[in-house]
Coordinates of C-alpha atoms and ligand atoms in Angstrom, one line a residue:
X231 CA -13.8 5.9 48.2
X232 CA -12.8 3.1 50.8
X233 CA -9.0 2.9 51.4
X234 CA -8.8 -0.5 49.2
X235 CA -9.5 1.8 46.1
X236 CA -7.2 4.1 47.5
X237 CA -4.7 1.9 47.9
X238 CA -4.9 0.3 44.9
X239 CA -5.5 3.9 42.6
X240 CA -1.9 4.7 44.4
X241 CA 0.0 1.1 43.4
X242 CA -1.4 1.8 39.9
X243 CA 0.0 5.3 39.8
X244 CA 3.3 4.3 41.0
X245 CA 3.4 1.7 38.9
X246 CA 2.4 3.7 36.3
X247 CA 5.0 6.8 36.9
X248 CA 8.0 3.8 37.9
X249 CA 7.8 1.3 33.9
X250 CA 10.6 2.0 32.9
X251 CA 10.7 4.1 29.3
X252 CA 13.5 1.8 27.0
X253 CA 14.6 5.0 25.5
X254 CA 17.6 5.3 23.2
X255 CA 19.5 8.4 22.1
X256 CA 20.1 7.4 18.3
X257 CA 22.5 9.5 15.6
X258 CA 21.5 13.4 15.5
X259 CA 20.1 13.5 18.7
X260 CA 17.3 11.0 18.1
X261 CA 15.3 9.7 20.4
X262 CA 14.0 6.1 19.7
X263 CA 11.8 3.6 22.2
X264 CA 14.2 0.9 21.7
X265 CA 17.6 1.0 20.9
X266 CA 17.3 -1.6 17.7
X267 CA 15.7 1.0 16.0
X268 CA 18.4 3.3 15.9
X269 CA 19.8 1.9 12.8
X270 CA 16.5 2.2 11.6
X271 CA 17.2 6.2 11.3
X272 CA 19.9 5.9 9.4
X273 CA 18.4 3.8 6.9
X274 CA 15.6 6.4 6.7
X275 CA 18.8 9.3 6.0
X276 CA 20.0 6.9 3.2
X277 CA 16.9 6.3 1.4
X278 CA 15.1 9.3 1.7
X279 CA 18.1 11.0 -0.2
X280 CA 19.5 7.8 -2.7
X281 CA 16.3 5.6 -3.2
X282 CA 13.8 9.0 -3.1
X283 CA 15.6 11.2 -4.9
X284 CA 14.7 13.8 -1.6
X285 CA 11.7 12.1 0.0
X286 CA 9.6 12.3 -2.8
X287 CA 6.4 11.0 -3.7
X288 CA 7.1 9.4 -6.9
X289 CA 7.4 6.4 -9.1
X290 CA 10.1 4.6 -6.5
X291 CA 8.0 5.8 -3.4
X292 CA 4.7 4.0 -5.6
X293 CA 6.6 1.1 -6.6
X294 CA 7.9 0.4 -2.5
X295 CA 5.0 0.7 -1.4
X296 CA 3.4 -2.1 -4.2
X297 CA 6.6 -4.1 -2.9
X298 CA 4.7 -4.7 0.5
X299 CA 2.2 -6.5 -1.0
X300 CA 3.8 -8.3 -3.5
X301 CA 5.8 -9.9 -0.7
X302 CA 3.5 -10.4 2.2
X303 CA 0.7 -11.7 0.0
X304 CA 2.4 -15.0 -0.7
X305 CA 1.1 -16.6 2.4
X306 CA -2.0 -19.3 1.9
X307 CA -3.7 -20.8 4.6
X308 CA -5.4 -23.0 2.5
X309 CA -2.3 -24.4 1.3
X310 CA -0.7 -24.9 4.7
X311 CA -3.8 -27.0 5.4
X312 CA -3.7 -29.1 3.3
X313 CA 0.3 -30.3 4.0
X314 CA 2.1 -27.7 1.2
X315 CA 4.3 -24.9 2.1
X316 CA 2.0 -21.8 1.7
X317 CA 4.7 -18.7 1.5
X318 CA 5.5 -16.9 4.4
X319 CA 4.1 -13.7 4.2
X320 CA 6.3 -10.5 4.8
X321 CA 9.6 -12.5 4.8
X322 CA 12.1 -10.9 2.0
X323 CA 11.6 -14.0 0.3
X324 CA 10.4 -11.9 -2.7
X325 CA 14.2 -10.1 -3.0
X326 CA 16.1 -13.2 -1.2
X327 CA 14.5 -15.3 -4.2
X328 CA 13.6 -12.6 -6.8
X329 CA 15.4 -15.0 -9.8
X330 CA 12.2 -17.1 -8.8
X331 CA 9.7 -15.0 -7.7
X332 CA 9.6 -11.6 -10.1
X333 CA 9.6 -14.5 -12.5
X334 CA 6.1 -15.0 -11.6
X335 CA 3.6 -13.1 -14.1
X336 CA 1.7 -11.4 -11.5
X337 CA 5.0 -9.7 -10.3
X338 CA 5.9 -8.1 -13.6
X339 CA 7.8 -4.8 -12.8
X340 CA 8.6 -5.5 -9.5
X341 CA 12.6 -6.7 -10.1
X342 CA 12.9 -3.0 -11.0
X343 CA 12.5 -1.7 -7.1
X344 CA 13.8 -5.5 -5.6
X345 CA 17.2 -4.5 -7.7
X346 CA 17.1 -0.9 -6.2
X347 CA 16.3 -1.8 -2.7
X348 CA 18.3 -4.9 -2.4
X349 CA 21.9 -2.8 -2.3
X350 CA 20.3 -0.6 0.7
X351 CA 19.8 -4.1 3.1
X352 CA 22.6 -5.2 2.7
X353 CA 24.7 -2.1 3.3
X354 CA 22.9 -1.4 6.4
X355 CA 22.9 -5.1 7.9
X356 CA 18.8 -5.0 8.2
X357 CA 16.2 -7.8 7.4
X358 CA 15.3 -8.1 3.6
X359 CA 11.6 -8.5 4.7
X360 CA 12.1 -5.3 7.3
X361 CA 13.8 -3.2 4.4
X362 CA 10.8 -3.9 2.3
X363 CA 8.3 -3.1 4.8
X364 CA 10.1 0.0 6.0
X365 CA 10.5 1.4 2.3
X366 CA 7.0 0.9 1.7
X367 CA 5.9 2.9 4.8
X368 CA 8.9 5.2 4.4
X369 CA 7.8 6.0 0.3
X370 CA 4.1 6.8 1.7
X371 CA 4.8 8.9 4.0
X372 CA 6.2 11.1 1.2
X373 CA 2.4 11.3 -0.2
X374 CA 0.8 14.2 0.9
X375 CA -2.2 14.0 3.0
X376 CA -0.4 10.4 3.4
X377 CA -0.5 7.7 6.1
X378 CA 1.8 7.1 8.7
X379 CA 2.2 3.4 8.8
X380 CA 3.1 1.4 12.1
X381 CA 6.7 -0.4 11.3
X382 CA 8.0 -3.1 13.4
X383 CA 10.8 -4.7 13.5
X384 CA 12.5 -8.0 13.9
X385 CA 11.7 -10.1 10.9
X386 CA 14.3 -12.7 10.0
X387 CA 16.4 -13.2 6.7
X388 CA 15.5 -16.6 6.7
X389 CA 12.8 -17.0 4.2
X390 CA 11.8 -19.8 1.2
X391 CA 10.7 -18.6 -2.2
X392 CA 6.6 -17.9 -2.5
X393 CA 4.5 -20.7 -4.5
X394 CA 3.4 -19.2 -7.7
X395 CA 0.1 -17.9 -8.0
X396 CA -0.5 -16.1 -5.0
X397 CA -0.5 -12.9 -6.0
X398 CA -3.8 -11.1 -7.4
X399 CA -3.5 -10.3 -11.3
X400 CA -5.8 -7.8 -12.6
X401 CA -7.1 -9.7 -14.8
X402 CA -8.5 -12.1 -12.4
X403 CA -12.2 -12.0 -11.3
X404 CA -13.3 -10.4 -8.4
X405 CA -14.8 -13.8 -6.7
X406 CA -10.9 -15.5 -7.3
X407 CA -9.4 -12.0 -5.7
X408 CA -11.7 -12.2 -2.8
X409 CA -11.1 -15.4 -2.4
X410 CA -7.3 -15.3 -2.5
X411 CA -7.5 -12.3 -0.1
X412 CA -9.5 -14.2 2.5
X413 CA -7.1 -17.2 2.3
X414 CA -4.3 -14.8 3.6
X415 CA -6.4 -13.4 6.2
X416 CA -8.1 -10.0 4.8
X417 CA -11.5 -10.1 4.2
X418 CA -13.1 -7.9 1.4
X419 CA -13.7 -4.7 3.3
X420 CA -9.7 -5.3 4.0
X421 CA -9.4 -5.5 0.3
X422 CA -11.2 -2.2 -0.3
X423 CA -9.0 -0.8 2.4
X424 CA -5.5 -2.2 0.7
X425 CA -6.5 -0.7 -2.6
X426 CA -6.5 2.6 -0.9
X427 CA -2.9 2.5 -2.1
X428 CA -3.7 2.9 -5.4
X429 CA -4.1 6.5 -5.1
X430 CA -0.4 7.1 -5.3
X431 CA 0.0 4.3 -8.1
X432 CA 0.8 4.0 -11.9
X433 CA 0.9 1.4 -14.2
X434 CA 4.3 0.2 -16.7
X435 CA 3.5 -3.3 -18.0
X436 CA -0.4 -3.6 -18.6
X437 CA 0.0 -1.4 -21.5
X438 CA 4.1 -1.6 -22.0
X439 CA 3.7 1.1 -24.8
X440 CA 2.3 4.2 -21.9
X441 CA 4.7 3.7 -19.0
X442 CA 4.0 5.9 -15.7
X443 CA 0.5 6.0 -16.6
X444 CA -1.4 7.0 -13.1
X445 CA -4.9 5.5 -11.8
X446 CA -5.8 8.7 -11.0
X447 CA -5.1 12.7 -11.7
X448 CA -3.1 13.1 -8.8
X449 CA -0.6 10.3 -8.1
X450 CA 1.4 12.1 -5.5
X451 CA -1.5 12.8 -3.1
X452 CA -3.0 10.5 -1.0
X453 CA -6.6 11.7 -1.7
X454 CA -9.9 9.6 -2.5
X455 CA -9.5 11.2 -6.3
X456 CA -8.6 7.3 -6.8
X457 CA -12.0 6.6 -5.3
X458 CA -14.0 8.8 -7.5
X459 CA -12.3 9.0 -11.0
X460 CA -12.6 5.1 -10.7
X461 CA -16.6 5.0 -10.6
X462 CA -16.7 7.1 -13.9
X463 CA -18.5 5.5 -16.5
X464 CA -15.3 4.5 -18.8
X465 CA -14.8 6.2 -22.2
X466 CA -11.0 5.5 -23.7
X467 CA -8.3 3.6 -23.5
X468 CA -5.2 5.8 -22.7
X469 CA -2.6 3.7 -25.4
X470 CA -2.7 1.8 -27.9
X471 CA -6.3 0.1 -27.5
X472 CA -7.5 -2.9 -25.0
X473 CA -4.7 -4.6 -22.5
X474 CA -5.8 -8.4 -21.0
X475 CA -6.4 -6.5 -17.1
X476 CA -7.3 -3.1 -18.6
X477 CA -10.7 -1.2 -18.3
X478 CA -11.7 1.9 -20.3
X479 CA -10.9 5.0 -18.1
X480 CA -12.8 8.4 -18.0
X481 CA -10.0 10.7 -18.5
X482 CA -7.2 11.2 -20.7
X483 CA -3.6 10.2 -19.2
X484 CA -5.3 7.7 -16.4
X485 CA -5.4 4.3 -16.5
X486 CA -8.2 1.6 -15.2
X487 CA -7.3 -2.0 -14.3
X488 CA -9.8 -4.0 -14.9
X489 CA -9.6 -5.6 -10.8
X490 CA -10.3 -2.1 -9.3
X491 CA -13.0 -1.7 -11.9
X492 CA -15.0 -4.8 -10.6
X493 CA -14.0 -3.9 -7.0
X494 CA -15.5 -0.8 -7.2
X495 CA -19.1 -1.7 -8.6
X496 CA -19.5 -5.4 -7.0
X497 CA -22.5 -5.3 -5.1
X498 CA -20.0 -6.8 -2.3
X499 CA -17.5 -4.3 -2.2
X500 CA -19.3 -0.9 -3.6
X501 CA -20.5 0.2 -0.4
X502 CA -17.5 -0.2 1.5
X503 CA -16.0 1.9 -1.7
X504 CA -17.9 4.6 -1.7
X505 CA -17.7 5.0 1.9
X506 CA -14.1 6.1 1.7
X507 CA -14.6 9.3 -0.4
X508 CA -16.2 11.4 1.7
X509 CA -13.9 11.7 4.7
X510 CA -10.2 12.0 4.3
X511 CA -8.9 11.1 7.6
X512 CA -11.1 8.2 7.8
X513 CA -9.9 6.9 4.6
X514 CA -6.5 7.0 5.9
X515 CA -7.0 5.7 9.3
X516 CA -8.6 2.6 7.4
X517 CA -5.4 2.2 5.3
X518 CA -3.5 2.7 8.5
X519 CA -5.3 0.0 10.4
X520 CA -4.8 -2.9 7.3
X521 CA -1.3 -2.2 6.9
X522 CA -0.6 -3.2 10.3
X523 CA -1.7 -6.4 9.1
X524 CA -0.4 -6.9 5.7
X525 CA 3.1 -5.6 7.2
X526 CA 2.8 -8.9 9.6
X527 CA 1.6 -11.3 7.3
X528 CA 3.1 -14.9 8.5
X529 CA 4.2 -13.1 11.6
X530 CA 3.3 -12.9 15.3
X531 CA 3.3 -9.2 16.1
X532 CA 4.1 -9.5 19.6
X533 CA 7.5 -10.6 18.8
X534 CA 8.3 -7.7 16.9
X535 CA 10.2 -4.1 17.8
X536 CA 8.0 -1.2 17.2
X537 CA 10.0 1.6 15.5
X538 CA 7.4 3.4 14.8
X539 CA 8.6 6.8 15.7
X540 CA 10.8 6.4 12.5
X541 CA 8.8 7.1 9.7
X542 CA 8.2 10.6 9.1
X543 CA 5.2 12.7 10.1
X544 CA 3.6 13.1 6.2
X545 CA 3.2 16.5 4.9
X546 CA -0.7 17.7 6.2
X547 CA -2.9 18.3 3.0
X548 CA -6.6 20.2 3.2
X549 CA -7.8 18.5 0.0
X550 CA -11.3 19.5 0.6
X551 CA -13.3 17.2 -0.8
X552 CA -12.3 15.2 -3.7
X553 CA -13.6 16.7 -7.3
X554 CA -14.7 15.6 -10.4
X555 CA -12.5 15.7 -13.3
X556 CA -13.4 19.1 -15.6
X557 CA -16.1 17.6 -18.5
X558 CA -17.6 15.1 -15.7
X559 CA -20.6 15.6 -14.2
X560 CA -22.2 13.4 -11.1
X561 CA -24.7 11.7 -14.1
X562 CA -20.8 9.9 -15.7
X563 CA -20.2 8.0 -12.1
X564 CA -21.4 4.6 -11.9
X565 CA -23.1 4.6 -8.6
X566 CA -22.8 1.0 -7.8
X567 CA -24.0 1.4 -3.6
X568 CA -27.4 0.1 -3.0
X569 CA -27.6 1.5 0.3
X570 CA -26.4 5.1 0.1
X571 CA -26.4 7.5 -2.3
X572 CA -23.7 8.8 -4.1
X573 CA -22.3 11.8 -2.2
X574 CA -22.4 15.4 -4.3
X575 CA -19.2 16.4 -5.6
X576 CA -18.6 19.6 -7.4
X577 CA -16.2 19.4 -10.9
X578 CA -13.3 20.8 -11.9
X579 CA -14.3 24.2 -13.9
X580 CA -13.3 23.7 -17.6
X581 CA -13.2 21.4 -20.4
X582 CA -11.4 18.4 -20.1
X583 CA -7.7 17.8 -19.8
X584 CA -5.3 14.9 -20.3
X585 CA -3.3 13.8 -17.0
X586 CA 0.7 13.8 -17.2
X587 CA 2.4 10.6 -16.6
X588 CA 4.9 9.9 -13.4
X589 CA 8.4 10.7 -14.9
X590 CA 10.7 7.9 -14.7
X591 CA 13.6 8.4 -12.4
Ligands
HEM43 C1 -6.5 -6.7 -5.5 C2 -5.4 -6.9 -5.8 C3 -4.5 -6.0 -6.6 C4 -4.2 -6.1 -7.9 C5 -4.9 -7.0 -8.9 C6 -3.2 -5.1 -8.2 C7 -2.7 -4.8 -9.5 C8 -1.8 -3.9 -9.8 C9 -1.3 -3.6 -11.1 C10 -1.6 -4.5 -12.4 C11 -0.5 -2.6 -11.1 C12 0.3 -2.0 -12.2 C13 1.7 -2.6 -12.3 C14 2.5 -2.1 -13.5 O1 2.0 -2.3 -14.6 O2 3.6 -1.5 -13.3 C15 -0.5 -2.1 -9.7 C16 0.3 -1.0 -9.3 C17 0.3 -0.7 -7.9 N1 -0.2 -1.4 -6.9 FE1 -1.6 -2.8 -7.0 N2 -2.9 -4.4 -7.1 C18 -3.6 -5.0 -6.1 C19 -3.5 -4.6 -4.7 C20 -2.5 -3.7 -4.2 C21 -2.3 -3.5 -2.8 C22 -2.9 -4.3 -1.7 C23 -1.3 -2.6 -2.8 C24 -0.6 -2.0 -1.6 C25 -1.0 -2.1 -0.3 C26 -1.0 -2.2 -4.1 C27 -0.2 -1.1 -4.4 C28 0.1 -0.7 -5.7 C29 0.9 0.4 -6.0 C30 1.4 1.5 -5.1 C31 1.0 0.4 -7.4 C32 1.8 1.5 -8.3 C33 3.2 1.0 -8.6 C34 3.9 2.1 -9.5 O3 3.4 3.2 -9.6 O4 5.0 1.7 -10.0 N3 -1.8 -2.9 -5.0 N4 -1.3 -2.9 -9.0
NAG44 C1 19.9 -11.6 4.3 O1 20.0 -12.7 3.3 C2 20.7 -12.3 2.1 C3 20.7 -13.6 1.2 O2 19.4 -13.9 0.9 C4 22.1 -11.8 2.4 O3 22.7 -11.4 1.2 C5 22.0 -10.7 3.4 O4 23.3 -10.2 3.7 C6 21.3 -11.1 4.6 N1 21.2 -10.0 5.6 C7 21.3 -10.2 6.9 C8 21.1 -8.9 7.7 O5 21.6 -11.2 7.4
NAG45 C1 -0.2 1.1 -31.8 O1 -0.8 0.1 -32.5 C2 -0.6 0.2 -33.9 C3 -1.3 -0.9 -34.6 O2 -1.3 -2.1 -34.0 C4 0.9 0.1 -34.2 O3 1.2 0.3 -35.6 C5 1.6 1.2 -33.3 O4 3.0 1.1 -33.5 C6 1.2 1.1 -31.9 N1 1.8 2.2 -31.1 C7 2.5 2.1 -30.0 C8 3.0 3.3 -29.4 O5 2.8 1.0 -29.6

């Protein structure tokens, strides 16, 4: 090695060795990268127990995480373009101006958690369009086998009510979601990736008479069960009949929406899909990796805090592989992937059973 690579491996390592770390010693003996996310821990104490109810996995955690979409996904290019104000992504706006925006249909449900989050930002002086992102990633990480989503920091409070119509209704037809994805920036194998979440996920107002109804048999776990049970050749309705956005399911107690029924079996999307079932890590790295994104809508990231370090570590799962439900067999899914075949999957022993709902709490 001639002494000019010497030289320079030696600057690089002092260099290296010399950064100073910005390291902050926060409440409990906490150790945080930067000392703005401090507070950030004691938000985490205070929802965990009193938005939570003990860092569970259930209908709030499922609703906060929803709540990160519902807000960043009013944001329109398109609109921008052509001289309108578009949204502004992950701003709050959808709790500063929740009189307007819950109003709008596709945000049915969702002044339930903006009511229950809203007291929690204020009390702890943070960001409405940080709370919502934080609770979100917070909620997940409850989920076992769950992801552990970047957070960052900084947004401001100063945000202007969404347009109307920006956010995806179940109903709509998978050419006008793809379309209104791609004009915020995610592309449909993002799409794929986003509904990932609705593994942990329920319904209340498609079919108002079966509240808590879950997509899948296990709406606590972030497994590909989600996935699977979704490409099922549909059989029943879990209430009261046919709901405008509703698909038959395959299982008692589960609920299909009619958007992730299409997702899953356009020739566009099915691939991408079925990809996701047969590793578990990868499924969650890709959920992971669009967050980041959708958590940043309408913001440059490089002006942001990361506080990553903040959201907990989620609970390690072994799932094995996903199953089919008991009564299914690998002739009930819809194998909808041109390219690859449909991996093997073993079903549950036993005749079929009915899926609980998520008690309300
Ligand atoms: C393609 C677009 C999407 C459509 C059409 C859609 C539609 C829906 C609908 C209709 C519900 C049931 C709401 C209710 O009746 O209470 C729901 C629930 C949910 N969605 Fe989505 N969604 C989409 C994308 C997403 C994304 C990107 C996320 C998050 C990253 C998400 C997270 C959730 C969660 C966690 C729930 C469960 C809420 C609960 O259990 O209370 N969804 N979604
Ligand atoms: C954010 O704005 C809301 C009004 O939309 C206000 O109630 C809240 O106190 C503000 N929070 C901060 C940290 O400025
Ligand atoms: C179901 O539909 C029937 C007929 O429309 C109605 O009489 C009944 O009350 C409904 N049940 C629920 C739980 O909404």
């Amino acid at each position: 090695m001639s002494f000019k690579a010497l030289f320079a491996l030696a600057t690089l390592a002092i260099s290296v060795t010399a950064a100073p770390q910005p390291r902050a010693v926060c409440s409990q003996g906490r150790i945080a990268s930067n000392a703005a996310c401090c507070k950030w821990f004691d938000v985490l104490d205070d929802i965990q127990t009193n938005l939570f109810d003990g860092s569970e996995c259930g209908e709030e955690a499922h609703e906060s995480l929803r709540l990160t979409f519902h807000d960043a996904i009013g944001f329109s290019k398109s609109m921008t373009e052509q001289g309108k104000f578009g949204g502004g992504g992950a701003d709050g706006s959808i709790m500063a101006f929740s009189e307007i925006e819950t109003n709008f249909h596709a945000n049915i449900g969702v002044d339930e958690i903006v009511e229950e989050q809203r007291p929690f930002a204020i009390k702890h002086e943070v960001s409405f369009g940080d709370f919502i992102q934080f609770a979100g990633a917070v909620g997940v990480s409850n989920c076992a086998g769950g992801p552990r989503l970047q957070f960052l920091t900084g947004r401001s409070n100063v945000s202007q009510a969404s347009p109307d119509l920006l956010v995806p209704e179940p109903s709509d037809a998978t050419d006008k979601i793809f379309s209104r994805m791609a004009d915020a920036g995610f592309s449909i194998t993002d799409t794929v990736n986003l509904l990932i979440s609705h593994t942990v996920a329920a319904q209340d107002h498609v079919d108002p008479t079966i509240p808590g109804t879950p997509f899948d048999s296990t709406p606590s776990q972030f497994d590909a069960q989600f996935l699977v049970e979704t490409l099922l050749t549909g059989t029943l309705f879990p209430g009261n009949g046919s709901n405008v956005g509703e698909e038959l399911s395959a299982q008692h107690g589960t609920f299909r929406l009619q958007s992730d029924f299409e997702i899953s079996r356009d020739a566009r999307s099915a691939c991408d899909w079925q990809s996701l079932i047969v590793n578990h890590n990868t499924m969650v790295q890709k959920f992971e990796s669009v967050m980041t994104r959708l958590a940043t809508v309408g913001h440059n990231p490089f002006t942001l805090v990361d506080c990553s370090e903040v959201i907990p570590v989620p609970k390690k799962a072994n799932f094995g592989a996903p199953t089919l439900p008991a009564g299914t067999t690998l002739k009930d899914i819809d194998a909808s992937c041109r390219a690859s075949p449909f991996p093997t999957l073993k079903a549950d022993p036993g005749p079929a059973t009915s899926v609980a709902a998520v008690p309300p709490s």
